[in-house]
């Protein structure tokens, strides 16, 4: 497939924008965190073409392999045919299609909530919902390893922000006790699954604690939705607190094989978001093919529960095989599996050597993870075969045994 690429044209004299960009890029290079984008071809699948080479993909979030599931593709194509490729407006101005309302009713039913509301992305959902609920005089409480979109949502509110050490329930209680008397509303914004470590928030302890101190719980379950829990409802279901989480935020772009995101909760929450979440109000509604793909994915999720079981079996197998090779994957308990190497350059070198051997395992550096904890981040899919997972573990063990 010959597709055009962005060709670099050298300017005659450096413009101001290029001077600024060059200075900032030099600083990024000095920190060893300069990034470039790899080019992939074909549908997201266990095996795909990365930078021109066919490799096994252990770096995606299409966990259940739904993005190219025949029913999902067919529903999406039919929607493009019947509804066109764009909603062409915000939900409040001409963009609110019956399709959106149908997906939202189905998401609410899936999650057992009164309502759901879709957003452009999970990032947009967090930067919309946090300022909508927490304003001046309020406080947002959040974990030190919160996803960037929770952090950015906090930056957009005039509320105070209190951060507690990662997963530390006692420290969280101290914060909740302090803010209960000094702030009007307390919003606890949490990841369900930590996207770089693969551990889950201790929700069975945290959610009752939050209730005791009168805090509202916002659960960002981007990696849990569809992937965890008996019915795939996510980390809340896994931890037995799904009915007491106030706000369920999830993405359609990971396990659900589509694009977009949602916030699920009460009728009044939805009404508030429609009336005040800026990333909802001032942005186009989801495109019909994405909406239809997500609806079909929800049906497949229900009809093919083996996908969720196989995903977790594959993750368990990969962690066990790495452990047999003496490689720690702590603290992962999910399909996100870190192999911490530490040094930025060595991590990226191992990543390149694995690619040359036919495995795409993404190297992750600061600022996605704390300085000095660069790592390979492995994400198996439900449809990887056991031999493929074993081959990956073996290749990683060989590469880590090499001198740095
Ligand atoms: C991926 C992710 C998001 C962003 O979701 P998108 O739909 O990709 O924008 C938000 N929160 C967490 C924890 C994530 O992992």
Coordinates of C-alpha atoms and ligand atoms in Angstrom, one line a residue:
X1 CA 0.0 0.0 0.0
X2 CA 1.7 3.3 -1.1
X3 CA 0.4 6.1 1.0
X4 CA 1.7 9.7 1.0
X5 CA 3.9 10.6 4.0
X6 CA 4.6 14.1 5.5
X7 CA 7.6 15.1 3.5
X8 CA 10.1 17.4 5.3
X9 CA 10.7 20.7 3.5
X10 CA 13.8 22.7 4.9
X11 CA 13.0 26.4 5.2
X12 CA 15.5 29.0 3.9
X13 CA 15.6 30.9 7.2
X14 CA 14.4 29.7 10.6
X15 CA 11.0 31.1 11.5
X16 CA 10.1 32.1 15.1
X17 CA 8.0 29.0 15.5
X18 CA 10.9 26.8 14.4
X19 CA 13.3 28.5 16.7
X20 CA 10.9 27.8 19.6
X21 CA 10.3 24.2 18.5
X22 CA 14.0 23.5 18.1
X23 CA 14.8 24.8 21.6
X24 CA 12.1 22.8 23.2
X25 CA 12.9 19.7 21.2
X26 CA 16.6 20.0 22.2
X27 CA 15.5 20.0 25.9
X28 CA 13.4 16.9 25.3
X29 CA 16.3 15.1 23.6
X30 CA 18.6 16.0 26.5
X31 CA 16.1 14.3 28.8
X32 CA 16.2 11.2 26.6
X33 CA 12.5 11.3 26.1
X34 CA 12.2 12.3 22.4
X35 CA 9.5 10.3 20.7
X36 CA 8.5 9.5 17.2
X37 CA 5.5 7.8 15.8
X38 CA 5.6 4.3 14.3
X39 CA 3.5 3.7 11.2
X40 CA 1.2 0.7 11.3
X41 CA -0.8 -0.8 8.4
X42 CA -4.0 -2.9 8.4
X43 CA -6.6 -3.5 11.1
X44 CA -5.5 -3.6 14.7
X45 CA -4.9 -7.3 15.2
X46 CA -2.6 -9.7 17.1
X47 CA -0.2 -9.7 14.1
X48 CA 0.3 -6.5 12.0
X49 CA 2.7 -4.5 9.9
X50 CA 4.7 -2.0 12.0
X51 CA 7.2 0.3 10.2
X52 CA 7.1 -2.1 7.2
X53 CA 7.7 -5.3 9.2
X54 CA 5.2 -7.9 10.1
X55 CA 5.3 -8.4 13.9
X56 CA 3.2 -9.6 16.8
X57 CA 1.4 -6.6 18.4
X58 CA 1.7 -6.5 22.2
X59 CA 1.2 -2.7 22.4
X60 CA -2.5 -2.0 21.5
X61 CA -5.7 -1.6 23.5
X62 CA -8.0 -3.5 21.2
X63 CA -8.0 -6.1 24.0
X64 CA -10.9 -8.2 22.9
X65 CA -10.1 -8.0 19.2
X66 CA -13.4 -6.3 18.5
X67 CA -12.1 -3.4 16.2
X68 CA -12.3 -5.7 13.2
X69 CA -14.9 -8.2 14.4
X70 CA -17.2 -8.9 11.4
X71 CA -20.3 -7.8 13.3
X72 CA -18.7 -4.5 14.4
X73 CA -17.3 -3.8 11.0
X74 CA -20.6 -4.6 9.3
X75 CA -22.6 -2.4 11.7
X76 CA -20.2 0.5 11.3
X77 CA -20.2 0.2 7.5
X78 CA -24.0 0.1 7.5
X79 CA -24.2 3.2 9.7
X80 CA -21.8 5.1 7.3
X81 CA -24.2 4.1 4.5
X82 CA -27.4 5.0 6.3
X83 CA -26.4 7.9 8.5
X84 CA -23.2 9.3 6.7
X85 CA -19.7 9.6 8.1
X86 CA -20.3 12.6 10.4
X87 CA -22.8 14.0 12.9
X88 CA -21.6 17.4 11.7
X89 CA -22.6 19.3 14.8
X90 CA -22.5 19.4 18.6
X91 CA -25.1 17.4 20.4
X92 CA -26.9 20.7 21.4
X93 CA -26.9 22.0 17.8
X94 CA -28.1 19.5 15.2
X95 CA -25.7 16.7 16.0
X96 CA -27.9 14.7 18.4
X97 CA -28.8 11.6 16.5
X98 CA -31.2 8.9 17.6
X99 CA -28.1 6.7 17.2
X100 CA -26.4 8.5 20.1
X101 CA -29.4 8.2 22.3
X102 CA -29.6 4.5 21.6
X103 CA -26.0 3.8 22.4
X104 CA -26.3 5.8 25.6
X105 CA -29.4 3.8 26.7
X106 CA -27.4 0.6 25.9
X107 CA -24.3 1.7 27.8
X108 CA -26.5 2.6 30.8
X109 CA -28.1 -0.8 30.7
X110 CA -24.7 -2.5 30.3
X111 CA -23.4 -0.7 33.4
X112 CA -26.5 -0.7 35.4
X113 CA -26.8 3.0 35.7
X114 CA -29.7 5.4 35.1
X115 CA -28.1 7.1 32.1
X116 CA -24.9 7.6 30.1
X117 CA -23.6 10.4 27.9
X118 CA -21.0 10.1 25.2
X119 CA -18.0 12.3 24.8
X120 CA -15.5 12.7 21.9
X121 CA -12.8 10.8 23.8
X122 CA -12.0 9.7 27.4
X123 CA -9.6 12.6 27.6
X124 CA -12.4 15.0 26.8
X125 CA -14.7 13.2 29.2
X126 CA -12.3 13.8 32.1
X127 CA -11.6 17.4 31.3
X128 CA -15.4 17.9 31.0
X129 CA -16.7 16.1 34.0
X130 CA -14.2 17.2 36.6
X131 CA -14.8 21.0 36.2
X132 CA -18.5 20.4 35.8
X133 CA -18.7 18.9 39.3
X134 CA -15.9 20.7 41.2
X135 CA -15.7 24.5 41.3
X136 CA -14.2 27.1 43.5
X137 CA -14.7 26.1 47.2
X138 CA -14.7 22.4 46.3
X139 CA -11.8 20.0 46.2
X140 CA -10.7 17.2 43.9
X141 CA -8.9 14.3 45.5
X142 CA -6.8 12.1 43.3
X143 CA -4.1 9.4 43.2
X144 CA -0.5 10.3 42.5
X145 CA -0.5 8.1 39.4
X146 CA -3.7 9.4 37.9
X147 CA -4.0 9.4 34.1
X148 CA -3.0 12.7 32.4
X149 CA -6.6 13.4 31.5
X150 CA -7.6 13.4 35.2
X151 CA -4.7 15.7 36.0
X152 CA -5.6 18.0 33.1
X153 CA -9.3 18.0 34.3
X154 CA -8.0 19.1 37.7
X155 CA -6.0 21.9 36.0
X156 CA -9.2 23.2 34.4
X157 CA -11.1 23.6 37.6
X158 CA -10.9 26.4 40.2
X159 CA -11.4 23.7 42.9
X160 CA -8.5 22.8 45.2
X161 CA -6.6 19.6 44.3
X162 CA -5.2 17.1 46.8
X163 CA -3.1 14.2 45.7
X164 CA -2.5 11.1 47.9
X165 CA 0.4 8.6 47.4
X166 CA -0.5 5.9 44.9
X167 CA -2.9 3.3 46.3
X168 CA -2.4 4.5 49.9
X169 CA -5.8 4.0 51.6
X170 CA -4.6 5.4 54.9
X171 CA -3.2 8.6 53.3
X172 CA -6.4 8.9 51.4
X173 CA -8.5 8.8 54.6
X174 CA -6.3 11.5 56.1
X175 CA -7.0 13.7 53.2
X176 CA -10.7 13.0 53.2
X177 CA -10.9 13.7 56.9
X178 CA -9.1 17.1 56.4
X179 CA -11.1 18.3 53.5
X180 CA -14.5 17.2 54.8
X181 CA -14.6 20.2 57.2
X182 CA -12.9 22.7 54.9
X183 CA -14.6 22.2 51.5
X184 CA -18.2 22.1 50.3
X185 CA -18.0 19.3 47.8
X186 CA -15.4 16.5 47.6
X187 CA -14.8 14.7 44.3
X188 CA -12.6 11.6 44.4
X189 CA -11.3 11.0 40.8
X190 CA -9.7 7.6 40.4
X191 CA -8.4 5.3 37.7
X192 CA -9.8 1.8 37.9
X193 CA -6.7 0.2 36.2
X194 CA -3.4 2.1 36.2
X195 CA -2.5 2.4 32.6
X196 CA 1.3 2.1 33.0
X197 CA 1.5 -0.5 35.9
X198 CA -1.6 -2.6 35.3
X199 CA -2.6 -2.7 39.0
X200 CA -6.2 -1.8 40.0
X201 CA -7.3 0.7 42.6
X202 CA -8.2 -0.9 45.9
X203 CA -11.9 0.0 45.3
X204 CA -13.3 -2.4 47.9
X205 CA -11.6 -0.2 50.5
X206 CA -11.7 3.1 48.8
X207 CA -15.3 3.4 47.8
X208 CA -16.8 2.7 51.2
X209 CA -14.3 5.1 52.7
X210 CA -15.2 7.9 50.2
X211 CA -18.9 7.3 51.1
X212 CA -18.2 7.6 54.8
X213 CA -16.6 11.0 54.3
X214 CA -19.3 12.2 51.9
X215 CA -17.1 12.2 48.7
X216 CA -18.4 11.7 45.2
X217 CA -16.5 8.9 43.4
X218 CA -15.6 9.3 39.8
X219 CA -14.1 6.1 38.4
X220 CA -12.1 6.4 35.1
X221 CA -12.2 2.8 34.0
X222 CA -10.7 3.2 30.5
X223 CA -8.9 -0.1 30.7
X224 CA -11.5 -1.9 32.8
X225 CA -14.6 -1.5 30.8
X226 CA -15.3 -4.6 28.8
X227 CA -12.1 -6.3 30.1
X228 CA -12.7 -6.9 33.8
X229 CA -15.6 -8.1 36.0
X230 CA -17.9 -11.1 35.5
X231 CA -20.0 -9.2 32.9
X232 CA -17.3 -6.9 31.7
X233 CA -18.6 -3.9 33.6
X234 CA -15.1 -3.2 34.8
X235 CA -13.0 -2.6 37.9
X236 CA -16.0 -1.6 40.0
X237 CA -17.7 -5.0 39.2
X238 CA -14.4 -6.8 39.8
X239 CA -14.1 -5.2 43.3
X240 CA -17.8 -5.6 44.2
X241 CA -18.5 -1.9 44.4
X242 CA -20.2 -1.2 41.0
X243 CA -23.4 -0.1 42.6
X244 CA -21.8 2.5 44.8
X245 CA -19.5 4.2 42.3
X246 CA -21.3 7.5 41.5
X247 CA -19.8 8.2 38.1
X248 CA -18.5 5.6 35.7
X249 CA -16.2 7.0 33.0
X250 CA -15.1 4.7 30.2
X251 CA -13.7 4.8 26.7
X252 CA -15.1 3.2 23.5
X253 CA -11.6 3.3 22.0
X254 CA -10.0 0.4 23.9
X255 CA -11.8 -2.9 24.7
X256 CA -14.9 -1.7 22.8
X257 CA -13.1 -1.5 19.5
X258 CA -14.5 1.8 18.4
X259 CA -13.8 5.5 19.2
X260 CA -15.3 7.9 21.7
X261 CA -16.1 7.7 25.4
X262 CA -18.9 7.9 27.9
X263 CA -19.8 9.1 31.4
X264 CA -22.5 6.9 33.1
X265 CA -24.5 7.8 36.2
X266 CA -27.7 9.4 37.3
X267 CA -30.3 11.4 35.4
X268 CA -29.3 14.6 37.2
X269 CA -25.6 14.0 36.5
X270 CA -26.3 13.7 32.7
X271 CA -28.4 16.8 32.7
X272 CA -25.7 18.7 34.5
X273 CA -23.0 17.5 32.0
X274 CA -25.2 18.4 29.0
X275 CA -25.6 21.9 30.5
X276 CA -22.1 22.6 31.7
X277 CA -19.3 20.2 30.5
X278 CA -17.5 22.3 28.0
X279 CA -15.8 19.5 26.2
X280 CA -19.3 18.1 25.5
X281 CA -20.9 21.4 24.6
X282 CA -18.2 22.8 22.3
X283 CA -17.4 19.8 20.3
X284 CA -18.9 17.6 17.5
X285 CA -21.0 14.6 18.3
X286 CA -19.5 11.2 17.7
X287 CA -19.6 10.0 14.1
X288 CA -22.3 7.5 13.2
X289 CA -19.8 4.7 12.2
X290 CA -18.1 5.0 15.6
X291 CA -21.5 4.9 17.4
X292 CA -22.7 1.9 15.5
X293 CA -19.4 0.1 16.1
X294 CA -19.7 0.6 19.8
X295 CA -23.3 -0.6 19.9
X296 CA -22.3 -3.8 18.0
X297 CA -19.3 -4.3 20.3
X298 CA -21.6 -4.2 23.3
X299 CA -23.7 -7.0 21.7
X300 CA -20.6 -9.1 21.0
X301 CA -19.3 -8.5 24.5
X302 CA -22.5 -10.1 25.8
X303 CA -22.6 -12.9 23.2
X304 CA -18.9 -13.9 23.4
X305 CA -17.8 -13.8 27.0
X306 CA -15.0 -16.1 26.1
X307 CA -13.1 -13.1 24.8
X308 CA -12.9 -11.5 28.3
X309 CA -11.9 -14.8 29.9
X310 CA -9.3 -15.5 27.2
X311 CA -7.8 -12.0 27.6
X312 CA -7.3 -12.5 31.4
X313 CA -6.0 -16.0 30.8
X314 CA -3.5 -14.7 28.3
X315 CA -2.4 -11.9 30.7
X316 CA -2.0 -14.5 33.5
X317 CA 0.0 -16.7 31.2
X318 CA 2.4 -13.9 30.1
X319 CA 3.0 -12.8 33.7
X320 CA 3.7 -16.5 34.7
X321 CA 6.1 -17.1 31.8
X322 CA 8.0 -13.9 32.6
X323 CA 8.2 -14.9 36.2
X324 CA 9.6 -18.3 35.2
X325 CA 12.4 -16.3 33.4
X326 CA 12.9 -14.4 36.7
X327 CA 11.3 -11.2 35.3
X328 CA 9.0 -9.2 37.6
X329 CA 5.8 -7.8 36.3
X330 CA 4.7 -6.3 39.7
X331 CA 2.3 -4.8 40.5
X332 CA 0.2 -5.9 37.5
X333 CA -2.9 -8.0 38.0
X334 CA -4.5 -7.1 34.6
X335 CA -3.9 -7.2 30.9
X336 CA -1.4 -4.3 31.2
X337 CA 1.9 -5.8 32.1
X338 CA 5.0 -3.7 32.8
X339 CA 8.6 -4.9 32.6
X340 CA 10.5 -2.1 34.3
X341 CA 14.1 -1.7 32.9
X342 CA 14.8 1.8 34.4
X343 CA 17.1 3.4 32.0
X344 CA 15.5 5.3 29.1
X345 CA 18.1 4.4 26.4
X346 CA 18.3 0.8 27.4
X347 CA 14.5 0.5 27.4
X348 CA 14.3 1.9 23.9
X349 CA 17.2 -0.3 22.7
X350 CA 15.4 -3.4 24.0
X351 CA 12.2 -2.3 22.3
X352 CA 14.0 -1.9 18.9
X353 CA 15.7 -5.3 19.2
X354 CA 12.3 -6.9 20.0
X355 CA 10.8 -5.3 17.0
X356 CA 13.7 -6.7 14.8
X357 CA 12.8 -10.1 16.2
X358 CA 9.1 -9.7 15.4
X359 CA 7.5 -8.4 18.6
X360 CA 6.1 -4.9 19.1
X361 CA 6.3 -4.2 22.9
X362 CA 6.2 -0.5 23.5
X363 CA 9.0 1.2 25.5
X364 CA 7.5 3.8 27.9
X365 CA 9.5 6.7 29.4
X366 CA 9.0 9.8 31.4
X367 CA 6.6 11.7 31.4
X368 CA 4.2 8.8 30.9
X369 CA 6.0 7.1 33.9
X370 CA 8.2 8.5 36.7
X371 CA 11.8 9.2 35.9
X372 CA 14.0 6.1 36.3
X373 CA 11.2 3.6 35.7
X374 CA 11.3 3.3 31.9
X375 CA 9.7 0.0 30.9
X376 CA 8.3 -2.2 28.3
X377 CA 4.5 -2.1 28.5
X378 CA 3.0 -5.3 27.3
X379 CA -0.7 -5.7 26.4
X380 CA -1.8 -9.1 25.2
X381 CA -5.1 -9.6 23.4
X382 CA -7.8 -12.2 23.8
X383 CA -6.8 -13.7 20.4
X384 CA -3.1 -14.1 20.9
X385 CA -2.2 -17.8 20.9
X386 CA -0.3 -19.4 23.8
X387 CA 2.8 -20.1 21.6
X388 CA 2.9 -16.4 20.6
X389 CA 2.9 -15.3 24.2
X390 CA 5.6 -17.9 25.1
X391 CA 7.7 -16.6 22.2
X392 CA 7.4 -13.0 23.5
X393 CA 8.4 -14.0 27.0
X394 CA 11.4 -16.0 25.7
X395 CA 12.5 -13.1 23.5
X396 CA 12.3 -10.6 26.3
X397 CA 14.3 -12.8 28.6
X398 CA 17.0 -13.2 26.0
X399 CA 17.2 -9.5 25.4
X400 CA 17.3 -8.6 29.1
X401 CA 20.1 -11.1 29.6
X402 CA 22.2 -9.2 27.1
X403 CA 24.7 -6.6 28.4
X404 CA 23.0 -3.2 28.5
Ligands
LIG1 C1 -6.8 5.9 27.5 C2 -7.2 6.5 28.8 C3 -8.0 7.7 28.7 C4 -8.3 8.4 27.5 O1 -9.3 7.7 26.7 P1 -9.4 8.1 25.2 O2 -10.7 7.7 24.8 O3 -8.3 7.3 24.5 O4 -9.1 9.6 25.1 C5 -8.5 8.2 29.9 N1 -8.1 7.6 31.1 C6 -7.4 6.5 31.2 C7 -7.1 5.9 32.5 C8 -6.8 5.9 30.0 O5 -6.1 4.9 30.1

